[in-house]
């Protein structure tokens, strides 16, 4: 009897998540058996309310959303010099279906010294208001660079503060222009000022540092983002004193290595 009491005491902390059933003894089991409670594993299980509501961060399930650029109009390049594309807007990249990002010496052209790339992704499902972004991983397929110095240059990654970011359609949409797109306050450095020197290969996938803070600001500012709504990222170097750019595959490239984004969140 004493051993059974200790078992029951050990089970008390589970009372919020397991319903204990008592099984009536057989008529001929004896009086001693009638005093012995037994667990009924056919009794219904009641989940703790914190688990059901996702209130406990340790128990709340993590949802992972994987997406990629789906259209040639959803990535491209902006250059204030206006030296390529349509007045500096190039949805197919600068050349060879390569999109450049970084900066250049202002004396190269009449622009503001930045080369901006943009990437727009459609959410396969909603991210609700109050969600916590656990991780946000951006992957781009590298295609060489121009005057890039790993020990000196850093890219900056921003998000657009919008509940459903519209497509970029001209240089006027540049976040560097008056009336252009509004960027998140949060940004993520990618390079020597972030995780260390960014060596850019002539080909191969490159993974940016975690963008959780950037995506979190978008979700919080929009009070949740609906299914099929769009998140848009902008990458460039702040106006530098020298030139340095890297190139990635644009959607139009025949190899089909489209930019991709993976977001994990908890409710």
Short mmCIF file of N, CA and C in Angstrom, two decimals, residues 5 22 27 40 45 53 59 61 68 70 114 151 157 164 180 210 236 248:
data_model
loop_
_atom_site.label_atom_id
_atom_site.label_comp_id
_atom_site.label_asym_id
_atom_site.label_seq_id
_atom_site.Cartn_x
_atom_site.Cartn_y
_atom_site.Cartn_z
N UNK A 5 1.07 4.59 -2.72
CA UNK A 5 0.92 6.00 -2.34
C UNK A 5 2.04 6.83 -2.95
N UNK A 22 -10.34 5.42 -12.47
CA UNK A 22 -10.34 4.36 -11.48
C UNK A 22 -11.19 3.21 -12.01
N UNK A 27 -15.69 -8.61 -8.64
CA UNK A 27 -16.41 -8.93 -7.41
C UNK A 27 -15.63 -9.88 -6.52
N UNK A 40 -6.42 4.11 -15.65
CA UNK A 40 -7.21 3.62 -16.77
C UNK A 40 -6.69 4.30 -18.04
N UNK A 45 -7.52 11.90 -22.47
CA UNK A 45 -6.39 12.71 -22.05
C UNK A 45 -6.74 14.17 -22.25
N UNK A 53 -3.16 26.43 -26.28
CA UNK A 53 -3.21 27.81 -26.76
C UNK A 53 -1.88 28.28 -27.31
N UNK A 59 6.48 24.79 -25.44
CA UNK A 59 5.59 23.77 -25.96
C UNK A 59 4.94 24.15 -27.28
N UNK A 61 4.18 24.80 -30.98
CA UNK A 61 4.82 24.22 -32.16
C UNK A 61 5.47 25.29 -33.04
N UNK A 68 10.25 30.73 -52.50
CA UNK A 68 11.25 31.19 -53.45
C UNK A 68 10.63 32.25 -54.34
N UNK A 70 9.08 33.79 -57.42
CA UNK A 70 8.23 33.07 -58.37
C UNK A 70 8.07 33.76 -59.72
N UNK A 114 24.97 53.67 -54.73
CA UNK A 114 24.46 52.38 -54.27
C UNK A 114 23.91 51.56 -55.44
N UNK A 151 37.64 41.94 -46.88
CA UNK A 151 38.13 42.48 -45.61
C UNK A 151 37.64 43.91 -45.35
N UNK A 157 21.13 44.31 -45.20
CA UNK A 157 19.86 43.70 -45.62
C UNK A 157 18.73 44.33 -44.82
N UNK A 164 1.81 43.88 -47.28
CA UNK A 164 1.84 43.13 -48.55
C UNK A 164 2.61 43.99 -49.54
N UNK A 180 10.17 56.78 -51.97
CA UNK A 180 10.43 55.37 -52.29
C UNK A 180 9.94 54.45 -51.18
N UNK A 210 21.14 35.43 -40.06
CA UNK A 210 19.73 35.32 -39.67
C UNK A 210 19.02 36.68 -39.75
N UNK A 236 21.99 46.25 -50.15
CA UNK A 236 22.94 47.17 -50.78
C UNK A 236 24.01 47.55 -49.77
N UNK A 248 24.32 38.01 -58.02
CA UNK A 248 23.57 36.78 -57.76
C UNK A 248 22.72 36.47 -58.99
#
